[in-house]
PDB file of C-alpha atoms in Angstrom:
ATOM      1  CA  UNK A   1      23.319  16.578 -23.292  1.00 40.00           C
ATOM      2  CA  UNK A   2      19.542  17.539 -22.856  1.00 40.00           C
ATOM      3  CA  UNK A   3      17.100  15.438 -24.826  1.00 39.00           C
ATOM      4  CA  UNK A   4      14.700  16.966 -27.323  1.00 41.00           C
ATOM      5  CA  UNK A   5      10.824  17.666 -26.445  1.00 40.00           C
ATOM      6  CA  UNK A   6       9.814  17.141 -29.950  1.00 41.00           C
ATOM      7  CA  UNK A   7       9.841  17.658 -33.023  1.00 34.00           C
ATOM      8  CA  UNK A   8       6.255  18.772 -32.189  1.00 39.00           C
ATOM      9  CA  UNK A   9       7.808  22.226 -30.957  1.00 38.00           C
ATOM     10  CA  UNK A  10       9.478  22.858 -33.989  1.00 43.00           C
ATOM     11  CA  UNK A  11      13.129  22.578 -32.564  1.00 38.00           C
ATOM     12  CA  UNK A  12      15.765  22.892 -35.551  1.00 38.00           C
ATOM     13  CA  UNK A  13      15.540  20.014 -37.661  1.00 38.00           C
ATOM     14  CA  UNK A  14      19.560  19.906 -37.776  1.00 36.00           C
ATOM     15  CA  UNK A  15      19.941  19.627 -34.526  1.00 35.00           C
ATOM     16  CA  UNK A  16      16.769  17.269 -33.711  1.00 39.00           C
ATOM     17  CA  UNK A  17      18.514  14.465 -36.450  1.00 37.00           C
ATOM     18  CA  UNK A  18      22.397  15.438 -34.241  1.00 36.00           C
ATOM     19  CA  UNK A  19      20.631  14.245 -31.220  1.00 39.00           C
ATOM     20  CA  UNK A  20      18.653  11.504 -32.309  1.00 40.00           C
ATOM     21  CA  UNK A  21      21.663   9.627 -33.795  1.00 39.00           C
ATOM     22  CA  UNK A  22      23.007   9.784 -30.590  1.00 42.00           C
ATOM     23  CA  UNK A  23      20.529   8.625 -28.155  1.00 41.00           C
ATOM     24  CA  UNK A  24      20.099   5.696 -30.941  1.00 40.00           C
ATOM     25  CA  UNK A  25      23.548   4.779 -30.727  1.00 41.00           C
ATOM     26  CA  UNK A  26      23.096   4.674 -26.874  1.00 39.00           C
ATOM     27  CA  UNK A  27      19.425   3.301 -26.756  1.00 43.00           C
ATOM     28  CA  UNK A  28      20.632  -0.184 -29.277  1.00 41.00           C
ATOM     29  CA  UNK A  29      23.002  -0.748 -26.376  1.00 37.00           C
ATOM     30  CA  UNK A  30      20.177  -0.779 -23.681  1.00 37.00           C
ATOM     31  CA  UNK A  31      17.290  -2.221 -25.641  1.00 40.00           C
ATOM     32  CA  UNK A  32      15.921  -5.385 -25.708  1.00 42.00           C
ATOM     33  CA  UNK A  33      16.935  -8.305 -28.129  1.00 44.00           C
ATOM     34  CA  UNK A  34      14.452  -7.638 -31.210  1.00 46.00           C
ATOM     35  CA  UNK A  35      14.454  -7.524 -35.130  1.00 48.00           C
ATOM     36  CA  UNK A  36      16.742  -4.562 -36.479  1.00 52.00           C
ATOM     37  CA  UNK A  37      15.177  -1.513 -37.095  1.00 55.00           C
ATOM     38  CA  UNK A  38      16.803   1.194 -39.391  1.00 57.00           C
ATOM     39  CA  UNK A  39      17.299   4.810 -37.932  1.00 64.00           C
ATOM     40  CA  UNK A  40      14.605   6.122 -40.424  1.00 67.00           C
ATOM     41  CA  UNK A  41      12.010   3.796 -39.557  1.00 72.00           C
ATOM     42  CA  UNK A  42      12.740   4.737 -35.803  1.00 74.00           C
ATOM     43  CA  UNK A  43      12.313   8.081 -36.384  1.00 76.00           C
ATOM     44  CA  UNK A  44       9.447   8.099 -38.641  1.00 80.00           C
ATOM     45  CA  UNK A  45       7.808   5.865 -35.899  1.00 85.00           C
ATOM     46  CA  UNK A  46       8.384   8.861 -33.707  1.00 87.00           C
ATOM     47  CA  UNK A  47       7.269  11.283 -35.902  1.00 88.00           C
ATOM     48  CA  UNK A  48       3.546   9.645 -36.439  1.00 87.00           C
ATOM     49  CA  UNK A  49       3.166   9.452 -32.433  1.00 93.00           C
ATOM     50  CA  UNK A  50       3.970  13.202 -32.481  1.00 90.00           C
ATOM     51  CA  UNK A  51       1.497  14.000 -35.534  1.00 91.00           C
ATOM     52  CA  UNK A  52      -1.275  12.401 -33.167  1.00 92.00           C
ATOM     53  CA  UNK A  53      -0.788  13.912 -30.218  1.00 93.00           C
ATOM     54  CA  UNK A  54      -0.435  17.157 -32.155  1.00 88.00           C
ATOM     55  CA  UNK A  55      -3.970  16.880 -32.875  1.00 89.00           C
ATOM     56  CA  UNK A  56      -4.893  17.241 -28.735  1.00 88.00           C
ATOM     57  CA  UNK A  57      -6.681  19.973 -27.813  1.00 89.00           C
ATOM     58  CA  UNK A  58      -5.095  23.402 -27.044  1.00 88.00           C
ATOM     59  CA  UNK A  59      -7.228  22.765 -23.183  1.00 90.00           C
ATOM     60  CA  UNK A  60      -4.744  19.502 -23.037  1.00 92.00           C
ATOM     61  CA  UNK A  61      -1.741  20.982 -24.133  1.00 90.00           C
ATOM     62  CA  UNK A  62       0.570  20.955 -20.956  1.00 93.00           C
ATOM     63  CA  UNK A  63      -0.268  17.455 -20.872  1.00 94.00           C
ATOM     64  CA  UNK A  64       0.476  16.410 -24.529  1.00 93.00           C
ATOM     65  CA  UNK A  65       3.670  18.348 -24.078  1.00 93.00           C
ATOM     66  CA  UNK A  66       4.519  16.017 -20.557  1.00 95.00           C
ATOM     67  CA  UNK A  67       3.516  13.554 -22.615  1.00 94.00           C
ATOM     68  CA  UNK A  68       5.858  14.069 -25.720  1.00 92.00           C
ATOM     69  CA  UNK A  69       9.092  14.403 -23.361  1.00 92.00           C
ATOM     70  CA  UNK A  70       8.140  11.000 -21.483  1.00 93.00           C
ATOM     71  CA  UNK A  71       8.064   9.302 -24.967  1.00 92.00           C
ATOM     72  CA  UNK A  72      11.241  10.752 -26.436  1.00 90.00           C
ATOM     73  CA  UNK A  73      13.270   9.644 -23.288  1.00 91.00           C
ATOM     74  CA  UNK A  74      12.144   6.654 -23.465  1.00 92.00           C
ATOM     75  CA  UNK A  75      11.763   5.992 -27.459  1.00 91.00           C
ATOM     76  CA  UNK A  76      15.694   6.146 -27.617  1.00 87.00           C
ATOM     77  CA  UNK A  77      16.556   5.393 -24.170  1.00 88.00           C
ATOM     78  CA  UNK A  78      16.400   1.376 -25.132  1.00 87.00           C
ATOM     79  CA  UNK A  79      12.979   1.013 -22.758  1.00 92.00           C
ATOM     80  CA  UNK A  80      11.066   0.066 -25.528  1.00 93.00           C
ATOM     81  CA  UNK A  81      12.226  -2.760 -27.667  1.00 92.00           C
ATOM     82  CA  UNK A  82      11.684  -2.171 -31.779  1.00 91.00           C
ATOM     83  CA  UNK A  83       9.254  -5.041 -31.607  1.00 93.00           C
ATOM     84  CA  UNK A  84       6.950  -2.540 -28.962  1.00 94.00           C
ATOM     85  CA  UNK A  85       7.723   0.654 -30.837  1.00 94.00           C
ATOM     86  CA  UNK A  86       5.823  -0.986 -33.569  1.00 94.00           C
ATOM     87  CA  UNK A  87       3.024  -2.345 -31.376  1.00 95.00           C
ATOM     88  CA  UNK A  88       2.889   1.335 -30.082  1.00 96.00           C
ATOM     89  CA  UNK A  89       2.870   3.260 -33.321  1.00 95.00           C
ATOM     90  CA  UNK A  90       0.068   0.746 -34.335  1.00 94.00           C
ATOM     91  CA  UNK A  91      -2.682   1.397 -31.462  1.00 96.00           C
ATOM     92  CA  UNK A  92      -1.663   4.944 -31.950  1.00 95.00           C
ATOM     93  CA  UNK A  93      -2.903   4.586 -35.599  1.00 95.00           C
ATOM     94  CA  UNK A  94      -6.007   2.592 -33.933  1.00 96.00           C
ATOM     95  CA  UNK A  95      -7.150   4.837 -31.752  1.00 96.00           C
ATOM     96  CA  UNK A  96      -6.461   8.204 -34.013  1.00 94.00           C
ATOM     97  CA  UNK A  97      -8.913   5.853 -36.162  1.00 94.00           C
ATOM     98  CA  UNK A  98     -11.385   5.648 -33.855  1.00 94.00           C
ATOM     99  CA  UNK A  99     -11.018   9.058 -32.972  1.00 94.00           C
ATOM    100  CA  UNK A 100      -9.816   8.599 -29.553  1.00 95.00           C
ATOM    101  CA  UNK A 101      -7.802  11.269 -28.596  1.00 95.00           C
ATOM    102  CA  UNK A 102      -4.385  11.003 -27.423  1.00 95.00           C
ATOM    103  CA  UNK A 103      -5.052  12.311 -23.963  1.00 96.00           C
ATOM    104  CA  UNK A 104      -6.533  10.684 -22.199  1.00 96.00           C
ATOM    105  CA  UNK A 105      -6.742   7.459 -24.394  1.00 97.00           C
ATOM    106  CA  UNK A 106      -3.151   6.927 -25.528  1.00 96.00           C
ATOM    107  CA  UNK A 107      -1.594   8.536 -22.557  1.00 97.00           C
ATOM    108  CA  UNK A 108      -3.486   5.899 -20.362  1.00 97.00           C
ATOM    109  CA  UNK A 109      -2.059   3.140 -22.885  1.00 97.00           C
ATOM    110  CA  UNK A 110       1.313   4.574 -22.910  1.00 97.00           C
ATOM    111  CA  UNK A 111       1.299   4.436 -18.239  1.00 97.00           C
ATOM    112  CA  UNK A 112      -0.286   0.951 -18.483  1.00 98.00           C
ATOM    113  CA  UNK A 113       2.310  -0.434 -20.986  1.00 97.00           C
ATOM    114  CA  UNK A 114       5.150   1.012 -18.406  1.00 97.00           C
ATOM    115  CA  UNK A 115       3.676  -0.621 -15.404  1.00 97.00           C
ATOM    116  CA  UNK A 116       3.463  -4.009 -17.460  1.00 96.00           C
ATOM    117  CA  UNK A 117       6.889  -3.601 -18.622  1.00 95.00           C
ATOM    118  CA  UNK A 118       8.086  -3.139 -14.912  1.00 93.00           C
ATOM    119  CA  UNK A 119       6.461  -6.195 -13.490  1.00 90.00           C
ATOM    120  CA  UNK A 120       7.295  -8.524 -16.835  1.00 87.00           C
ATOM    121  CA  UNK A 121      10.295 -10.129 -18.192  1.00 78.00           C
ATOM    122  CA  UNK A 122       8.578 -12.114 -21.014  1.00 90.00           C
ATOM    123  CA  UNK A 123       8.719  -9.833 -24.161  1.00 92.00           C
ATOM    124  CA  UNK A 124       6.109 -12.741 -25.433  1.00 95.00           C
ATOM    125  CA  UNK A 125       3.656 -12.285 -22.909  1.00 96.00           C
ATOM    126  CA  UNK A 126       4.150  -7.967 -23.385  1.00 97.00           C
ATOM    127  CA  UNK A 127       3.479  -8.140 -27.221  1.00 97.00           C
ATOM    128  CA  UNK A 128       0.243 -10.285 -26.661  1.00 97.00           C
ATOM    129  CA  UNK A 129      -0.831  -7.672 -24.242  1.00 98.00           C
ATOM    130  CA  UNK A 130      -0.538  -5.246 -26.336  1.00 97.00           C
ATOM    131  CA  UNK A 131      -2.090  -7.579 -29.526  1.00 97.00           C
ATOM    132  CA  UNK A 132      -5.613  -7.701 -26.924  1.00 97.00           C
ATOM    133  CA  UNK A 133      -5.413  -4.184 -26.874  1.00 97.00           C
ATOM    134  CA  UNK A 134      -5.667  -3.655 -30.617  1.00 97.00           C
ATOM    135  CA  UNK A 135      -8.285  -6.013 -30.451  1.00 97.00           C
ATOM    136  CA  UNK A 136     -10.119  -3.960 -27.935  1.00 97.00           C
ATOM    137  CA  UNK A 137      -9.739  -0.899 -30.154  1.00 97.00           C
ATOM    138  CA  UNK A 138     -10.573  -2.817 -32.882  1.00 96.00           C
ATOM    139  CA  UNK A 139     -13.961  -4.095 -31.753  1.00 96.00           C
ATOM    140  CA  UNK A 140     -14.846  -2.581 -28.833  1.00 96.00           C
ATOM    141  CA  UNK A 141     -15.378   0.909 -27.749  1.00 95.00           C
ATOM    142  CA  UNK A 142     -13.643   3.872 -25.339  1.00 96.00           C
ATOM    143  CA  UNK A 143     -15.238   2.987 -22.333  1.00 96.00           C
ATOM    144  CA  UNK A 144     -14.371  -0.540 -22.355  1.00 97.00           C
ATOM    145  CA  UNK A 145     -10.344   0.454 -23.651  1.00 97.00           C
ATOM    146  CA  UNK A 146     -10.203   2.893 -20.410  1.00 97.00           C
ATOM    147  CA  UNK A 147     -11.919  -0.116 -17.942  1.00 97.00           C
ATOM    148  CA  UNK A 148      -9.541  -2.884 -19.534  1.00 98.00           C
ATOM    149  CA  UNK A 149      -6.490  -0.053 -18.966  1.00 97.00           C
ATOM    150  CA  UNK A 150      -7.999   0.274 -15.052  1.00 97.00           C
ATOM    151  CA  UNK A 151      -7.914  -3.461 -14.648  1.00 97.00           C
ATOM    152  CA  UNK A 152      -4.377  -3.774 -16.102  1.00 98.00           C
ATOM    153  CA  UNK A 153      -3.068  -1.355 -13.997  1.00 97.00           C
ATOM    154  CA  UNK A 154      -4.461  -2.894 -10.869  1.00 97.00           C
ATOM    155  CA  UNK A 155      -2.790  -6.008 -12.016  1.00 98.00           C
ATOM    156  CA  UNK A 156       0.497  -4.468 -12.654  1.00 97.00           C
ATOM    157  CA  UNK A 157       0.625  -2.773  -9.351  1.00 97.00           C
ATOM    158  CA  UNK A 158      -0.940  -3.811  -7.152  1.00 97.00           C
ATOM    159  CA  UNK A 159      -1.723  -7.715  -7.869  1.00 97.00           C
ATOM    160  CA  UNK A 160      -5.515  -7.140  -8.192  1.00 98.00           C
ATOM    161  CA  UNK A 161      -7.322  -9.440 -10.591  1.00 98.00           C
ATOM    162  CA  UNK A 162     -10.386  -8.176 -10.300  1.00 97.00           C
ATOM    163  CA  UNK A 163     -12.154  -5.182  -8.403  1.00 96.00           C
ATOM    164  CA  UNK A 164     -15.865  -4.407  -7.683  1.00 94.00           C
ATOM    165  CA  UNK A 165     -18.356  -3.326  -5.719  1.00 90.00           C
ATOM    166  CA  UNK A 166     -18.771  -6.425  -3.068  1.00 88.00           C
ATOM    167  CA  UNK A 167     -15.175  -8.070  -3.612  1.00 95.00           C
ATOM    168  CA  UNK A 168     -11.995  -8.004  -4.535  1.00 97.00           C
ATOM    169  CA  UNK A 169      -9.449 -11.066  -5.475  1.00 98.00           C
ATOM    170  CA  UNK A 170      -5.732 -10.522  -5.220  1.00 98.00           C
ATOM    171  CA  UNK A 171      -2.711 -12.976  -6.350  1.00 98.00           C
ATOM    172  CA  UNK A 172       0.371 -13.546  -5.014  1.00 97.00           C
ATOM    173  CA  UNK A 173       2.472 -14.956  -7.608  1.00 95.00           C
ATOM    174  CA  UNK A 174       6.302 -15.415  -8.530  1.00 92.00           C
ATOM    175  CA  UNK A 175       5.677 -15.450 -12.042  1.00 90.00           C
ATOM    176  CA  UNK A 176       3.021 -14.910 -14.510  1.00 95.00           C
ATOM    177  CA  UNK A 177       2.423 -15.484 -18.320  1.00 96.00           C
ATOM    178  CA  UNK A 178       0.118 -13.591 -21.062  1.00 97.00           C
ATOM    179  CA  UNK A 179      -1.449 -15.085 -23.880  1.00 97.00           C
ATOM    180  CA  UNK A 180      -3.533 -13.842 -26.672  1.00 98.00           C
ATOM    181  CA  UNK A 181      -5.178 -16.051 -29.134  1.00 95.00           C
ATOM    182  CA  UNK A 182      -7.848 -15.350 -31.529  1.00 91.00           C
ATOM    183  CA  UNK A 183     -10.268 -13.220 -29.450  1.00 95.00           C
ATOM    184  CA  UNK A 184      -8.841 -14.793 -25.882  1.00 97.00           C
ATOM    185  CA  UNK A 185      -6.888 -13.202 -23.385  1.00 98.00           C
ATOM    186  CA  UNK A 186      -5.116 -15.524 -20.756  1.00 98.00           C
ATOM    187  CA  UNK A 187      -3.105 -14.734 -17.529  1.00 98.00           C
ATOM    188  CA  UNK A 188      -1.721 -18.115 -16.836  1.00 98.00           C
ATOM    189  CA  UNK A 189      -0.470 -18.277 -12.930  1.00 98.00           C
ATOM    190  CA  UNK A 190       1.603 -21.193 -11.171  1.00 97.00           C
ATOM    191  CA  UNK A 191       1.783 -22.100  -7.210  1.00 97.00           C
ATOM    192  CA  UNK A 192      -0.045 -19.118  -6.281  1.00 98.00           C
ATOM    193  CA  UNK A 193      -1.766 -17.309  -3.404  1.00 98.00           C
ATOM    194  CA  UNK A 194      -5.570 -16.548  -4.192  1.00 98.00           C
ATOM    195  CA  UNK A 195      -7.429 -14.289  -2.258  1.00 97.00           C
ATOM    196  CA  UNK A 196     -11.062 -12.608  -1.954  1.00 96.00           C
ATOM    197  CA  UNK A 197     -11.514  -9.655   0.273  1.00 94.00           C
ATOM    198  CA  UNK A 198     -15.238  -7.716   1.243  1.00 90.00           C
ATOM    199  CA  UNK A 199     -15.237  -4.954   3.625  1.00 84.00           C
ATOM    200  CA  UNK A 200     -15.391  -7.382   6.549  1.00 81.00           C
ATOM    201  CA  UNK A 201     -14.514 -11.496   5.524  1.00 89.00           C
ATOM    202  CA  UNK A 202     -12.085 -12.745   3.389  1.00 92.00           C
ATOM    203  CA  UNK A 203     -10.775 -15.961   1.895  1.00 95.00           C
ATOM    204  CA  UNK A 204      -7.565 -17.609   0.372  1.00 97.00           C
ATOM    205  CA  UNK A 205      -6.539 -20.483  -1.498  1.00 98.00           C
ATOM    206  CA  UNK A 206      -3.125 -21.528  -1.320  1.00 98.00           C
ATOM    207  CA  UNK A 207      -0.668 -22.772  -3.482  1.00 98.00           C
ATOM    208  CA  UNK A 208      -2.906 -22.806  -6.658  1.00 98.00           C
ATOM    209  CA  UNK A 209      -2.541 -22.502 -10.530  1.00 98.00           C
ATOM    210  CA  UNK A 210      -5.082 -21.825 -13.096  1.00 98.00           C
ATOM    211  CA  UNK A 211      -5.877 -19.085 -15.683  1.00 98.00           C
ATOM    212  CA  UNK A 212      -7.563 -15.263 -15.699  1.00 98.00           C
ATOM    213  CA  UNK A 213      -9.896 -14.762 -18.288  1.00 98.00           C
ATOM    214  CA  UNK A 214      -9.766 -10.463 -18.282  1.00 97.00           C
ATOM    215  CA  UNK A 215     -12.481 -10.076 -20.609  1.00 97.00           C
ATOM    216  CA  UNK A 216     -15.093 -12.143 -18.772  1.00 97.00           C
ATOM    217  CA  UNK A 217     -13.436 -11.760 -15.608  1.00 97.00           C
ATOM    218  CA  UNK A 218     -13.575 -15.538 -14.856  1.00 98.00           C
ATOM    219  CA  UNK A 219     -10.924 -17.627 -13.011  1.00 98.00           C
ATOM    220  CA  UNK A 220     -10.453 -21.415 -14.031  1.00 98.00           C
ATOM    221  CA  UNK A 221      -7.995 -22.691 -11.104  1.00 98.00           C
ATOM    222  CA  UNK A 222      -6.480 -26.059 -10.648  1.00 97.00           C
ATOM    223  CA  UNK A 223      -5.400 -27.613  -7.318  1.00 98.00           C
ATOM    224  CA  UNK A 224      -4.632 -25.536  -3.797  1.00 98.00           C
ATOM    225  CA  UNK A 225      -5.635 -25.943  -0.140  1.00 98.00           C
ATOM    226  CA  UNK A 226      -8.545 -23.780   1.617  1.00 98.00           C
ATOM    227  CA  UNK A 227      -8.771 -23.700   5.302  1.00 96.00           C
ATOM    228  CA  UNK A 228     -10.910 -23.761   8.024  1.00 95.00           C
ATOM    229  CA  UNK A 229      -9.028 -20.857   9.694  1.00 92.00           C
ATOM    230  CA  UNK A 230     -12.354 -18.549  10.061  1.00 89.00           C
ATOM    231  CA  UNK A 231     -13.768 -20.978  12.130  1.00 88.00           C
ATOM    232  CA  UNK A 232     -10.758 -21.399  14.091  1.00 90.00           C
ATOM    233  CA  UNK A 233      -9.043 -24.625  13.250  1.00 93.00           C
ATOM    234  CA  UNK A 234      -6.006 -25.102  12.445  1.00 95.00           C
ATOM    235  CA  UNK A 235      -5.299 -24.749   9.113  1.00 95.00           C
ATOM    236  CA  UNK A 236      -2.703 -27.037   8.984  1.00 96.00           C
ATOM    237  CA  UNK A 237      -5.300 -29.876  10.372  1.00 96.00           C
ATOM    238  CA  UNK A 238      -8.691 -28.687   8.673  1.00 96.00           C
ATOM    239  CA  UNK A 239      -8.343 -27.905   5.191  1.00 97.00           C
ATOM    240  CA  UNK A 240     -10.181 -28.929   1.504  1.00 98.00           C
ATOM    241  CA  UNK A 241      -7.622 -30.235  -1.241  1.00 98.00           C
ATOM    242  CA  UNK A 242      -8.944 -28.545  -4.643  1.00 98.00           C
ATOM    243  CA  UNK A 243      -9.034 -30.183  -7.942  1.00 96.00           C
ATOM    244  CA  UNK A 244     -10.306 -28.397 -10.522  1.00 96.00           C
ATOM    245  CA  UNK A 245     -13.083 -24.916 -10.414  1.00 98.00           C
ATOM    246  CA  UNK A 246     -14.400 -22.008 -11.459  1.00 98.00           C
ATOM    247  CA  UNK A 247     -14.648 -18.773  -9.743  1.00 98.00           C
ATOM    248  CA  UNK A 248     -16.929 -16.236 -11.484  1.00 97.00           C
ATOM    249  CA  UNK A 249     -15.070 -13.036  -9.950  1.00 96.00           C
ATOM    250  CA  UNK A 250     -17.528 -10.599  -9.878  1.00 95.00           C
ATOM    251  CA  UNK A 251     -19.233 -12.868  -7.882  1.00 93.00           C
ATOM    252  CA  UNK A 252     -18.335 -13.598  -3.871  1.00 91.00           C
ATOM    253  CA  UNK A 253     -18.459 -17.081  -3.928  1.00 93.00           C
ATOM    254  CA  UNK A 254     -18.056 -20.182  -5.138  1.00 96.00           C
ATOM    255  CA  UNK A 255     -18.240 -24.022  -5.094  1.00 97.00           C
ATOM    256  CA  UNK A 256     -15.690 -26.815  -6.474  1.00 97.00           C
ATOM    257  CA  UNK A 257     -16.913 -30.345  -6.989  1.00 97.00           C
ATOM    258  CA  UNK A 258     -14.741 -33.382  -6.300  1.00 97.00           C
ATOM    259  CA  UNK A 259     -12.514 -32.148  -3.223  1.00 98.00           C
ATOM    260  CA  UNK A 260     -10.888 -33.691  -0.456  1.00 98.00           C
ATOM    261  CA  UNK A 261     -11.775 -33.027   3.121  1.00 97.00           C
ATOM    262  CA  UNK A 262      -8.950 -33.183   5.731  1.00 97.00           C
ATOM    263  CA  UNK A 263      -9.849 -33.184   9.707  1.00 95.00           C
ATOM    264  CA  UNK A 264      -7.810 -35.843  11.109  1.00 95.00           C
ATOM    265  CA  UNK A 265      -9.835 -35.365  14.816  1.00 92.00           C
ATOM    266  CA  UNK A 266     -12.614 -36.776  12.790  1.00 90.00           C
ATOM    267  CA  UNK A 267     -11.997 -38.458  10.214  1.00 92.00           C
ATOM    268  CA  UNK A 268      -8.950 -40.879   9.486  1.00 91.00           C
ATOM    269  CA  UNK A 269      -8.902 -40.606   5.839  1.00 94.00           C
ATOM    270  CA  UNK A 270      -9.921 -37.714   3.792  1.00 96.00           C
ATOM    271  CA  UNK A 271     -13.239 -37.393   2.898  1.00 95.00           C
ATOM    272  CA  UNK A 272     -14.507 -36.525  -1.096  1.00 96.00           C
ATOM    273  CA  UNK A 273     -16.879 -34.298  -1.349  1.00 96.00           C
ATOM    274  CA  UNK A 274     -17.952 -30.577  -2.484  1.00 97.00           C
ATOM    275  CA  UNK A 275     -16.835 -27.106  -1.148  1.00 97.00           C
ATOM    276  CA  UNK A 276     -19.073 -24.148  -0.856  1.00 95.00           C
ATOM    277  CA  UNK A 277     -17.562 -20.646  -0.003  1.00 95.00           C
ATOM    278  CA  UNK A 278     -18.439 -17.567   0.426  1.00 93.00           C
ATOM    279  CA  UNK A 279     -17.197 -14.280   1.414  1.00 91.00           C
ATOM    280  CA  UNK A 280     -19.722 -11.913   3.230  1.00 83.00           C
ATOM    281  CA  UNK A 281     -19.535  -8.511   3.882  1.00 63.00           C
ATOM    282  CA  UNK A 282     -19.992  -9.142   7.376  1.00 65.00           C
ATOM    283  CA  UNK A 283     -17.313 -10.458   9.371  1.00 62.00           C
ATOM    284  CA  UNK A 284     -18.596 -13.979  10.913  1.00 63.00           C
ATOM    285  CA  UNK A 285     -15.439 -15.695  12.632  1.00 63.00           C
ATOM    286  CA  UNK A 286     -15.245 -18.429  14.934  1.00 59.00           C
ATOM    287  CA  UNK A 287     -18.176 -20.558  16.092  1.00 64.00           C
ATOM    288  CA  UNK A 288     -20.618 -18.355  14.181  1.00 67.00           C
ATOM    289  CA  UNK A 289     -18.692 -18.555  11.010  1.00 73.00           C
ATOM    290  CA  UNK A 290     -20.956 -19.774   7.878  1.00 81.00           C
ATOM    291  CA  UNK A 291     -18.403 -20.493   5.451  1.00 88.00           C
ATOM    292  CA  UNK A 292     -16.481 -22.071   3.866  1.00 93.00           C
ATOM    293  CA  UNK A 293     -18.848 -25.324   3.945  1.00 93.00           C
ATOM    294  CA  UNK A 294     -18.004 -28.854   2.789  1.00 94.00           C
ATOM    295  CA  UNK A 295     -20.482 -31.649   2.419  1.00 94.00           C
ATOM    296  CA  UNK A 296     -19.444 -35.525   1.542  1.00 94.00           C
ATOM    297  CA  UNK A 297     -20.772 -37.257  -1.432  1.00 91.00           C
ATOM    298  CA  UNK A 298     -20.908 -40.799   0.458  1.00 83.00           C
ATOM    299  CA  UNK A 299     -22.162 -39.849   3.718  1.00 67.00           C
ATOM    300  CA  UNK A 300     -23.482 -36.471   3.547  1.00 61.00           C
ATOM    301  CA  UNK A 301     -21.934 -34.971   6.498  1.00 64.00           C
ATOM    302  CA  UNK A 302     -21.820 -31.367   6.187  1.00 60.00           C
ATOM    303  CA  UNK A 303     -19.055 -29.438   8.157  1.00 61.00           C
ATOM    304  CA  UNK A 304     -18.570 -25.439   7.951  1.00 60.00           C
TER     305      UNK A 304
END
């Protein structure tokens, strides 16, 4: 049985309703645990999706018609839980608000919400996701909705906190969690792999946890090992233990206060001390490598 395009296109209403009972007797099978929805509410969901992206240009249209068939495949198909189809059908209303058109704008939202829904298992962490982005509708304005959809989508698929000019930091992570709260948004990360890349250095923190602040791009990180390894030492030997810090990432560096030092040639005990480091956009390796840098609050050796 084909699927219907829309109700957009005018198909026979008879025949549209047929259908529709159908793929929602086959899409509550699929779909995520959520509240019970009746088969009029799903539909008129539906039906105020298609009344926006009606409104798209006749210079758009191919794409608000691609559009309209990805939704309807999936609106009954049991990928979107009734919790999200009501999410959805709310920044729809959002946006038509704030006279965003549906392509790009909602088209963008709709491709971002897929990638997030591929890479997550927490329904929690998906609906306060989606709860930022009304916020972002809500108070801020296209260009920052489109940036905060370009970040997400990094995130989602290719593990890329944060991208600009000079750097780039990247996570390796099993799992991940999403809060939202108040005005906040919070990626919370456990046991992770933390790194910053230029065009020529790079640096990585191991086995780390902490917390992604999207809107001010800051990371607030909590424990995990940084190496020597650019300066060629072992990094098994010649490593800083982290405690707590702060990495502004648009920035390519960063210090953290209160670390220990470990280089067992040298030193029988660990020393305590502060890390600086710093990733260039030079590559500087080996003997003439400049960071990272640690220096010792007792003695104030310095080693980098």
């Amino acid at each position: 049985m084909q699927l219907p395009v829309s109700l957009f296109w005018n198909f026979n209403k008879t025949l549209y309703i047929i259908l529709f009972i159908a793929l929602l007797s086959i899409g509550n099978t699929f779909a995520h645990h959520s509240a019970p929805i009746s088969q009029e509410d799903t539909l008129n969901k539906l039906i105020t999706l298609e009344h926006y992206i009606q409104k798209t240009p006749k210079s758009k249209s191919k794409q608000a018609e691609e559009l309209l068939k990805e939704l309807n495949l999936k609106w009954y198909s049991g990928h979107y839980s009734n919790t999200i189809k009501s999410k959805i059908t709310s920044s729809a209303k959002k946006m038509q608000q704030n006279k965003m058109s549906a392509i790009p704008y909602f088209a963008y939202y709709i491709s971002t919400l897929d990638h997030l829904l591929e890479t997550s298992n927490s329904n929690e962490s998906i609906i306060n996701w989606l709860s930022a982005i009304d916020y972002i509708i809500e108070h801020k304005n296209a260009r920052d909705f489109s940036t905060f959809l370009q970040a997400s989508t990094h995130f989602f698929t290719k593990d890329i906190l944060f991208s600009g000019p000079s750097i780039k930091w990247k996570i390796k992570t099993d799992a991940y969690t999403i809060q939202f709260i108040e005005d906040t948004l919070k990626y919370s990360f456990q046991n992770s792999k933390l790194s910053g890349y230029s065009k020529g250095d790079s640096t990585t923190i191991l086995n780390t946890s902490g917390i992604y602040f999207p809107f001010s791009n800051t990371w607030k990180g909590r424990k995990g090992t940084l190496s020597w390894a650019r300066a060629n030492y072992d990094p098994d030997r010649v490593y800083a233990e982290l405690n707590q810090y702060t990495i502004p990432m648009h920035q390519a560096n960063f210090s953290a206060d209160s670390v220990l030092f470990h280089h067992p040639v040298y030193f029988t005990e660990p020393l305590l001390g502060k890390l600086d480091e710093q990733v260039l956009s030079v590559s500087r390796n080996g003997n003439n490598a400049f960071f990272p840098k640690f220096e010792s609050y007792e003695k104030r050796i310095e080693i980098k």
